[in-house]
């Protein structure tokens, strides 16, 4: 079966090395071929909500979808801005299965950490979001990559890979 291609797009000014650091874990855990986009999106001022001082995920994902080309199965933006959806005070990222788009923010993930620990948090959440794009749901196992992280510390407890139940589900849906 050919590998599905995930287009990674910088949005704003995320550390470029973090995008490159996502290629191997996404390929290893989910069998994705990762393409780091040549085009970056500038800071998404169109998505800024001045009352919240945050950026709306859905507005960013709508822009990301326009960057997909034939051969790209899905797109994920990586940004340095603080994200929200209307029903939450903040989100680490968001994925939409229908549009095959996701956005991940390093803003809250970098709280209190840098270097390898930040890199790991970003990798865990990128795998989580890509898992949603591939059809996986949230998991109740706090160690599973598909667990819904509500804090950066939740990311620290998660494994880089799906639990056995999620791996079995992934094998069913990826046939």
mmCIF file with all atom_site columns, C-alpha atoms in Angstrom:
data_model
loop_
_atom_site.group_PDB
_atom_site.id
_atom_site.type_symbol
_atom_site.label_atom_id
_atom_site.label_alt_id
_atom_site.label_comp_id
_atom_site.label_asym_id
_atom_site.label_entity_id
_atom_site.label_seq_id
_atom_site.pdbx_PDB_ins_code
_atom_site.Cartn_x
_atom_site.Cartn_y
_atom_site.Cartn_z
_atom_site.occupancy
_atom_site.B_iso_or_equiv
_atom_site.pdbx_formal_charge
_atom_site.auth_seq_id
_atom_site.auth_comp_id
_atom_site.auth_asym_id
_atom_site.auth_atom_id
_atom_site.pdbx_PDB_model_num
ATOM 1   C CA . UNK A 1 1   ? 0.000   0.000  0.000  1.00 0.00 ? 1   UNK A CA 1
ATOM 2   C CA . UNK A 1 2   ? 1.481   3.411  -0.937 1.00 0.00 ? 2   UNK A CA 1
ATOM 3   C CA . UNK A 1 3   ? 2.316   5.760  1.903  1.00 0.00 ? 3   UNK A CA 1
ATOM 4   C CA . UNK A 1 4   ? -0.074  8.622  2.508  1.00 0.00 ? 4   UNK A CA 1
ATOM 5   C CA . UNK A 1 5   ? 1.594   12.006 2.229  1.00 0.00 ? 5   UNK A CA 1
ATOM 6   C CA . UNK A 1 6   ? 1.260   14.620 4.968  1.00 0.00 ? 6   UNK A CA 1
ATOM 7   C CA . UNK A 1 7   ? 2.159   18.180 4.021  1.00 0.00 ? 7   UNK A CA 1
ATOM 8   C CA . UNK A 1 8   ? 3.668   20.101 6.970  1.00 0.00 ? 8   UNK A CA 1
ATOM 9   C CA . UNK A 1 9   ? 3.371   23.876 6.746  1.00 0.00 ? 9   UNK A CA 1
ATOM 10  C CA . UNK A 1 10  ? 4.939   26.462 9.044  1.00 0.00 ? 10  UNK A CA 1
ATOM 11  C CA . UNK A 1 11  ? 2.390   29.074 10.146 1.00 0.00 ? 11  UNK A CA 1
ATOM 12  C CA . UNK A 1 12  ? 3.930   32.177 11.671 1.00 0.00 ? 12  UNK A CA 1
ATOM 13  C CA . UNK A 1 13  ? 7.374   31.519 13.144 1.00 0.00 ? 13  UNK A CA 1
ATOM 14  C CA . UNK A 1 14  ? 7.636   28.047 14.667 1.00 0.00 ? 14  UNK A CA 1
ATOM 15  C CA . UNK A 1 15  ? 11.217  26.822 15.107 1.00 0.00 ? 15  UNK A CA 1
ATOM 16  C CA . UNK A 1 16  ? 12.123  25.284 11.690 1.00 0.00 ? 16  UNK A CA 1
ATOM 17  C CA . UNK A 1 17  ? 13.992  22.414 13.340 1.00 0.00 ? 17  UNK A CA 1
ATOM 18  C CA . UNK A 1 18  ? 10.753  21.260 15.003 1.00 0.00 ? 18  UNK A CA 1
ATOM 19  C CA . UNK A 1 19  ? 9.132   20.676 11.609 1.00 0.00 ? 19  UNK A CA 1
ATOM 20  C CA . UNK A 1 20  ? 12.056  18.537 10.485 1.00 0.00 ? 20  UNK A CA 1
ATOM 21  C CA . UNK A 1 21  ? 11.914  16.661 13.800 1.00 0.00 ? 21  UNK A CA 1
ATOM 22  C CA . UNK A 1 22  ? 8.365   15.499 12.965 1.00 0.00 ? 22  UNK A CA 1
ATOM 23  C CA . UNK A 1 23  ? 9.243   13.564 9.812  1.00 0.00 ? 23  UNK A CA 1
ATOM 24  C CA . UNK A 1 24  ? 10.706  10.422 11.388 1.00 0.00 ? 24  UNK A CA 1
ATOM 25  C CA . UNK A 1 25  ? 8.157   9.855  14.196 1.00 0.00 ? 25  UNK A CA 1
ATOM 26  C CA . UNK A 1 26  ? 5.190   10.396 11.855 1.00 0.00 ? 26  UNK A CA 1
ATOM 27  C CA . UNK A 1 27  ? 6.672   7.912  9.389  1.00 0.00 ? 27  UNK A CA 1
ATOM 28  C CA . UNK A 1 28  ? 7.588   5.398  12.090 1.00 0.00 ? 28  UNK A CA 1
ATOM 29  C CA . UNK A 1 29  ? 4.325   5.506  14.076 1.00 0.00 ? 29  UNK A CA 1
ATOM 30  C CA . UNK A 1 30  ? 1.750   6.047  11.320 1.00 0.00 ? 30  UNK A CA 1
ATOM 31  C CA . UNK A 1 31  ? 3.520   5.135  8.080  1.00 0.00 ? 31  UNK A CA 1
ATOM 32  C CA . UNK A 1 32  ? 3.196   8.651  6.674  1.00 0.00 ? 32  UNK A CA 1
ATOM 33  C CA . UNK A 1 33  ? 5.433   10.227 4.073  1.00 0.00 ? 33  UNK A CA 1
ATOM 34  C CA . UNK A 1 34  ? 6.063   13.746 5.362  1.00 0.00 ? 34  UNK A CA 1
ATOM 35  C CA . UNK A 1 35  ? 6.649   16.665 3.020  1.00 0.00 ? 35  UNK A CA 1
ATOM 36  C CA . UNK A 1 36  ? 7.758   19.931 4.617  1.00 0.00 ? 36  UNK A CA 1
ATOM 37  C CA . UNK A 1 37  ? 6.085   22.629 2.542  1.00 0.00 ? 37  UNK A CA 1
ATOM 38  C CA . UNK A 1 38  ? 8.157   25.138 0.640  1.00 0.00 ? 38  UNK A CA 1
ATOM 39  C CA . UNK A 1 39  ? 5.497   27.784 1.299  1.00 0.00 ? 39  UNK A CA 1
ATOM 40  C CA . UNK A 1 40  ? 4.994   29.124 4.795  1.00 0.00 ? 40  UNK A CA 1
ATOM 41  C CA . UNK A 1 41  ? 1.945   31.031 5.965  1.00 0.00 ? 41  UNK A CA 1
ATOM 42  C CA . UNK A 1 42  ? 2.603   34.283 7.773  1.00 0.00 ? 42  UNK A CA 1
ATOM 43  C CA . UNK A 1 43  ? 1.271   34.901 11.274 1.00 0.00 ? 43  UNK A CA 1
ATOM 44  C CA . UNK A 1 44  ? -2.474  34.276 10.860 1.00 0.00 ? 44  UNK A CA 1
ATOM 45  C CA . UNK A 1 45  ? -3.797  37.744 11.731 1.00 0.00 ? 45  UNK A CA 1
ATOM 46  C CA . UNK A 1 46  ? -7.060  36.803 9.940  1.00 0.00 ? 46  UNK A CA 1
ATOM 47  C CA . UNK A 1 47  ? -7.679  34.220 12.705 1.00 0.00 ? 47  UNK A CA 1
ATOM 48  C CA . UNK A 1 48  ? -6.916  36.506 15.659 1.00 0.00 ? 48  UNK A CA 1
ATOM 49  C CA . UNK A 1 49  ? -9.686  37.065 18.208 1.00 0.00 ? 49  UNK A CA 1
ATOM 50  C CA . UNK A 1 50  ? -8.877  40.265 20.104 1.00 0.00 ? 50  UNK A CA 1
ATOM 51  C CA . UNK A 1 51  ? -11.245 39.453 22.999 1.00 0.00 ? 51  UNK A CA 1
ATOM 52  C CA . UNK A 1 52  ? -9.408  36.202 23.678 1.00 0.00 ? 52  UNK A CA 1
ATOM 53  C CA . UNK A 1 53  ? -5.954  37.285 22.411 1.00 0.00 ? 53  UNK A CA 1
ATOM 54  C CA . UNK A 1 54  ? -5.795  33.899 20.661 1.00 0.00 ? 54  UNK A CA 1
ATOM 55  C CA . UNK A 1 55  ? -6.069  32.489 17.153 1.00 0.00 ? 55  UNK A CA 1
ATOM 56  C CA . UNK A 1 56  ? -9.059  30.458 15.920 1.00 0.00 ? 56  UNK A CA 1
ATOM 57  C CA . UNK A 1 57  ? -8.026  26.997 14.708 1.00 0.00 ? 57  UNK A CA 1
ATOM 58  C CA . UNK A 1 58  ? -10.718 26.600 12.073 1.00 0.00 ? 58  UNK A CA 1
ATOM 59  C CA . UNK A 1 59  ? -9.751  29.795 10.237 1.00 0.00 ? 59  UNK A CA 1
ATOM 60  C CA . UNK A 1 60  ? -6.145  28.590 10.017 1.00 0.00 ? 60  UNK A CA 1
ATOM 61  C CA . UNK A 1 61  ? -7.170  25.114 8.849  1.00 0.00 ? 61  UNK A CA 1
ATOM 62  C CA . UNK A 1 62  ? -9.313  26.619 6.061  1.00 0.00 ? 62  UNK A CA 1
ATOM 63  C CA . UNK A 1 63  ? -6.179  28.371 4.746  1.00 0.00 ? 63  UNK A CA 1
ATOM 64  C CA . UNK A 1 64  ? -4.074  25.238 5.065  1.00 0.00 ? 64  UNK A CA 1
ATOM 65  C CA . UNK A 1 65  ? -6.465  23.218 2.894  1.00 0.00 ? 65  UNK A CA 1
ATOM 66  C CA . UNK A 1 66  ? -5.795  25.575 -0.022 1.00 0.00 ? 66  UNK A CA 1
ATOM 67  C CA . UNK A 1 67  ? -2.100  24.555 0.018  1.00 0.00 ? 67  UNK A CA 1
ATOM 68  C CA . UNK A 1 68  ? -2.755  20.863 -0.613 1.00 0.00 ? 68  UNK A CA 1
ATOM 69  C CA . UNK A 1 69  ? -1.714  19.609 -4.020 1.00 0.00 ? 69  UNK A CA 1
ATOM 70  C CA . UNK A 1 70  ? -2.397  16.318 -5.797 1.00 0.00 ? 70  UNK A CA 1
ATOM 71  C CA . UNK A 1 71  ? -0.501  13.627 -3.940 1.00 0.00 ? 71  UNK A CA 1
ATOM 72  C CA . UNK A 1 72  ? -1.036  15.210 -0.515 1.00 0.00 ? 72  UNK A CA 1
ATOM 73  C CA . UNK A 1 73  ? -3.501  13.180 1.542  1.00 0.00 ? 73  UNK A CA 1
ATOM 74  C CA . UNK A 1 74  ? -3.581  15.715 4.383  1.00 0.00 ? 74  UNK A CA 1
ATOM 75  C CA . UNK A 1 75  ? -2.045  18.946 5.660  1.00 0.00 ? 75  UNK A CA 1
ATOM 76  C CA . UNK A 1 76  ? -0.862  20.037 9.103  1.00 0.00 ? 76  UNK A CA 1
ATOM 77  C CA . UNK A 1 77  ? 0.184   23.524 10.053 1.00 0.00 ? 77  UNK A CA 1
ATOM 78  C CA . UNK A 1 78  ? 2.693   24.037 12.859 1.00 0.00 ? 78  UNK A CA 1
ATOM 79  C CA . UNK A 1 79  ? 2.487   27.432 14.516 1.00 0.00 ? 79  UNK A CA 1
ATOM 80  C CA . UNK A 1 80  ? 3.862   29.450 17.396 1.00 0.00 ? 80  UNK A CA 1
ATOM 81  C CA . UNK A 1 81  ? 0.585   31.258 18.210 1.00 0.00 ? 81  UNK A CA 1
ATOM 82  C CA . UNK A 1 82  ? -1.867  30.358 20.998 1.00 0.00 ? 82  UNK A CA 1
ATOM 83  C CA . UNK A 1 83  ? -4.911  28.510 19.600 1.00 0.00 ? 83  UNK A CA 1
ATOM 84  C CA . UNK A 1 84  ? -8.549  28.191 20.607 1.00 0.00 ? 84  UNK A CA 1
ATOM 85  C CA . UNK A 1 85  ? -11.844 26.651 19.608 1.00 0.00 ? 85  UNK A CA 1
ATOM 86  C CA . UNK A 1 86  ? -15.022 28.318 20.904 1.00 0.00 ? 86  UNK A CA 1
ATOM 87  C CA . UNK A 1 87  ? -15.812 25.774 23.643 1.00 0.00 ? 87  UNK A CA 1
ATOM 88  C CA . UNK A 1 88  ? -12.340 25.647 25.238 1.00 0.00 ? 88  UNK A CA 1
ATOM 89  C CA . UNK A 1 89  ? -10.033 28.150 26.912 1.00 0.00 ? 89  UNK A CA 1
ATOM 90  C CA . UNK A 1 90  ? -7.242  26.889 24.602 1.00 0.00 ? 90  UNK A CA 1
ATOM 91  C CA . UNK A 1 91  ? -6.178  23.897 22.540 1.00 0.00 ? 91  UNK A CA 1
ATOM 92  C CA . UNK A 1 92  ? -2.768  22.441 21.796 1.00 0.00 ? 92  UNK A CA 1
ATOM 93  C CA . UNK A 1 93  ? -3.988  21.624 18.311 1.00 0.00 ? 93  UNK A CA 1
ATOM 94  C CA . UNK A 1 94  ? -7.035  20.681 16.288 1.00 0.00 ? 94  UNK A CA 1
ATOM 95  C CA . UNK A 1 95  ? -7.724  18.213 13.475 1.00 0.00 ? 95  UNK A CA 1
ATOM 96  C CA . UNK A 1 96  ? -10.622 17.970 11.041 1.00 0.00 ? 96  UNK A CA 1
ATOM 97  C CA . UNK A 1 97  ? -11.083 14.567 9.387  1.00 0.00 ? 97  UNK A CA 1
ATOM 98  C CA . UNK A 1 98  ? -13.386 15.873 6.667  1.00 0.00 ? 98  UNK A CA 1
ATOM 99  C CA . UNK A 1 99  ? -11.039 18.516 5.327  1.00 0.00 ? 99  UNK A CA 1
ATOM 100 C CA . UNK A 1 100 ? -7.954  16.411 6.187  1.00 0.00 ? 100 UNK A CA 1
ATOM 101 C CA . UNK A 1 101 ? -6.374  19.425 7.855  1.00 0.00 ? 101 UNK A CA 1
ATOM 102 C CA . UNK A 1 102 ? -4.865  20.046 11.280 1.00 0.00 ? 102 UNK A CA 1
ATOM 103 C CA . UNK A 1 103 ? -3.009  22.752 13.136 1.00 0.00 ? 103 UNK A CA 1
ATOM 104 C CA . UNK A 1 104 ? -0.586  22.281 16.035 1.00 0.00 ? 104 UNK A CA 1
ATOM 105 C CA . UNK A 1 105 ? 0.736   25.034 18.276 1.00 0.00 ? 105 UNK A CA 1
ATOM 106 C CA . UNK A 1 106 ? 4.039   25.005 20.125 1.00 0.00 ? 106 UNK A CA 1
ATOM 107 C CA . UNK A 1 107 ? 2.915   28.026 22.180 1.00 0.00 ? 107 UNK A CA 1
ATOM 108 C CA . UNK A 1 108 ? 1.670   26.185 25.276 1.00 0.00 ? 108 UNK A CA 1
ATOM 109 C CA . UNK A 1 109 ? 3.818   23.099 24.702 1.00 0.00 ? 109 UNK A CA 1
ATOM 110 C CA . UNK A 1 110 ? 6.961   25.152 25.309 1.00 0.00 ? 110 UNK A CA 1
ATOM 111 C CA . UNK A 1 111 ? 5.830   26.262 28.787 1.00 0.00 ? 111 UNK A CA 1
ATOM 112 C CA . UNK A 1 112 ? 8.674   25.476 31.165 1.00 0.00 ? 112 UNK A CA 1
ATOM 113 C CA . UNK A 1 113 ? 10.669  23.340 28.738 1.00 0.00 ? 113 UNK A CA 1
ATOM 114 C CA . UNK A 1 114 ? 13.005  23.562 25.792 1.00 0.00 ? 114 UNK A CA 1
ATOM 115 C CA . UNK A 1 115 ? 15.257  21.279 23.789 1.00 0.00 ? 115 UNK A CA 1
ATOM 116 C CA . UNK A 1 116 ? 14.486  17.557 23.834 1.00 0.00 ? 116 UNK A CA 1
ATOM 117 C CA . UNK A 1 117 ? 11.415  17.801 26.073 1.00 0.00 ? 117 UNK A CA 1
ATOM 118 C CA . UNK A 1 118 ? 9.796   20.407 23.806 1.00 0.00 ? 118 UNK A CA 1
ATOM 119 C CA . UNK A 1 119 ? 10.701  18.349 20.753 1.00 0.00 ? 119 UNK A CA 1
ATOM 120 C CA . UNK A 1 120 ? 9.071   15.268 22.286 1.00 0.00 ? 120 UNK A CA 1
ATOM 121 C CA . UNK A 1 121 ? 5.883   17.154 23.218 1.00 0.00 ? 121 UNK A CA 1
ATOM 122 C CA . UNK A 1 122 ? 5.538   18.499 19.682 1.00 0.00 ? 122 UNK A CA 1
ATOM 123 C CA . UNK A 1 123 ? 6.169   15.039 18.205 1.00 0.00 ? 123 UNK A CA 1
ATOM 124 C CA . UNK A 1 124 ? 3.571   13.403 20.474 1.00 0.00 ? 124 UNK A CA 1
ATOM 125 C CA . UNK A 1 125 ? 0.911   15.965 19.600 1.00 0.00 ? 125 UNK A CA 1
ATOM 126 C CA . UNK A 1 126 ? 1.714   15.842 15.869 1.00 0.00 ? 126 UNK A CA 1
ATOM 127 C CA . UNK A 1 127 ? 1.264   12.046 15.914 1.00 0.00 ? 127 UNK A CA 1
ATOM 128 C CA . UNK A 1 128 ? -1.978  12.535 17.866 1.00 0.00 ? 128 UNK A CA 1
ATOM 129 C CA . UNK A 1 129 ? -3.385  15.000 15.315 1.00 0.00 ? 129 UNK A CA 1
ATOM 130 C CA . UNK A 1 130 ? -2.267  12.903 12.340 1.00 0.00 ? 130 UNK A CA 1
ATOM 131 C CA . UNK A 1 131 ? -3.930  9.905  14.001 1.00 0.00 ? 131 UNK A CA 1
ATOM 132 C CA . UNK A 1 132 ? -7.218  11.829 13.971 1.00 0.00 ? 132 UNK A CA 1
ATOM 133 C CA . UNK A 1 133 ? -6.715  12.713 10.295 1.00 0.00 ? 133 UNK A CA 1
ATOM 134 C CA . UNK A 1 134 ? -6.267  8.998  9.586  1.00 0.00 ? 134 UNK A CA 1
ATOM 135 C CA . UNK A 1 135 ? -9.499  8.124  11.415 1.00 0.00 ? 135 UNK A CA 1
ATOM 136 C CA . UNK A 1 136 ? -8.487  7.369  14.999 1.00 0.00 ? 136 UNK A CA 1
ATOM 137 C CA . UNK A 1 137 ? -10.580 8.675  17.900 1.00 0.00 ? 137 UNK A CA 1
ATOM 138 C CA . UNK A 1 138 ? -9.587  9.773  21.387 1.00 0.00 ? 138 UNK A CA 1
ATOM 139 C CA . UNK A 1 139 ? -8.379  7.064  23.762 1.00 0.00 ? 139 UNK A CA 1
ATOM 140 C CA . UNK A 1 140 ? -9.016  6.760  27.501 1.00 0.00 ? 140 UNK A CA 1
ATOM 141 C CA . UNK A 1 141 ? -5.524  5.370  28.198 1.00 0.00 ? 141 UNK A CA 1
ATOM 142 C CA . UNK A 1 142 ? -3.493  8.343  29.493 1.00 0.00 ? 142 UNK A CA 1
ATOM 143 C CA . UNK A 1 143 ? -0.305  6.772  28.094 1.00 0.00 ? 143 UNK A CA 1
ATOM 144 C CA . UNK A 1 144 ? -1.664  6.386  24.553 1.00 0.00 ? 144 UNK A CA 1
ATOM 145 C CA . UNK A 1 145 ? -0.707  8.982  21.954 1.00 0.00 ? 145 UNK A CA 1
ATOM 146 C CA . UNK A 1 146 ? -4.438  9.319  21.167 1.00 0.00 ? 146 UNK A CA 1
ATOM 147 C CA . UNK A 1 147 ? -5.307  10.453 24.718 1.00 0.00 ? 147 UNK A CA 1
ATOM 148 C CA . UNK A 1 148 ? -6.740  13.991 24.808 1.00 0.00 ? 148 UNK A CA 1
ATOM 149 C CA . UNK A 1 149 ? -4.006  16.129 26.375 1.00 0.00 ? 149 UNK A CA 1
ATOM 150 C CA . UNK A 1 150 ? -5.385  19.102 28.258 1.00 0.00 ? 150 UNK A CA 1
ATOM 151 C CA . UNK A 1 151 ? -2.021  20.295 29.571 1.00 0.00 ? 151 UNK A CA 1
ATOM 152 C CA . UNK A 1 152 ? 1.570   20.081 28.362 1.00 0.00 ? 152 UNK A CA 1
ATOM 153 C CA . UNK A 1 153 ? 2.225   17.706 31.280 1.00 0.00 ? 153 UNK A CA 1
ATOM 154 C CA . UNK A 1 154 ? -0.367  15.297 29.820 1.00 0.00 ? 154 UNK A CA 1
ATOM 155 C CA . UNK A 1 155 ? 1.881   15.146 26.739 1.00 0.00 ? 155 UNK A CA 1
ATOM 156 C CA . UNK A 1 156 ? 4.824   14.199 28.936 1.00 0.00 ? 156 UNK A CA 1
ATOM 157 C CA . UNK A 1 157 ? 2.939   11.112 30.189 1.00 0.00 ? 157 UNK A CA 1
ATOM 158 C CA . UNK A 1 158 ? 1.890   9.962  26.737 1.00 0.00 ? 158 UNK A CA 1
ATOM 159 C CA . UNK A 1 159 ? 3.840   7.414  24.731 1.00 0.00 ? 159 UNK A CA 1
ATOM 160 C CA . UNK A 1 160 ? 4.896   8.250  21.198 1.00 0.00 ? 160 UNK A CA 1
ATOM 161 C CA . UNK A 1 161 ? 2.832   5.344  19.875 1.00 0.00 ? 161 UNK A CA 1
ATOM 162 C CA . UNK A 1 162 ? -0.788  4.201  19.971 1.00 0.00 ? 162 UNK A CA 1
ATOM 163 C CA . UNK A 1 163 ? -1.811  1.683  22.620 1.00 0.00 ? 163 UNK A CA 1
ATOM 164 C CA . UNK A 1 164 ? -2.687  -1.848 21.466 1.00 0.00 ? 164 UNK A CA 1
ATOM 165 C CA . UNK A 1 165 ? -6.401  -1.006 21.084 1.00 0.00 ? 165 UNK A CA 1
ATOM 166 C CA . UNK A 1 166 ? -5.684  2.083  18.980 1.00 0.00 ? 166 UNK A CA 1
ATOM 167 C CA . UNK A 1 167 ? -3.012  0.249  16.962 1.00 0.00 ? 167 UNK A CA 1
ATOM 168 C CA . UNK A 1 168 ? -5.551  -2.504 16.173 1.00 0.00 ? 168 UNK A CA 1
ATOM 169 C CA . UNK A 1 169 ? -8.118  0.132  15.168 1.00 0.00 ? 169 UNK A CA 1
ATOM 170 C CA . UNK A 1 170 ? -5.516  1.877  13.017 1.00 0.00 ? 170 UNK A CA 1
ATOM 171 C CA . UNK A 1 171 ? -4.664  -1.413 11.277 1.00 0.00 ? 171 UNK A CA 1
ATOM 172 C CA . UNK A 1 172 ? -8.380  -1.940 10.504 1.00 0.00 ? 172 UNK A CA 1
ATOM 173 C CA . UNK A 1 173 ? -8.976  1.527  9.067  1.00 0.00 ? 173 UNK A CA 1
ATOM 174 C CA . UNK A 1 174 ? -5.709  1.698  7.114  1.00 0.00 ? 174 UNK A CA 1
ATOM 175 C CA . UNK A 1 175 ? -6.398  -1.427 5.055  1.00 0.00 ? 175 UNK A CA 1
#
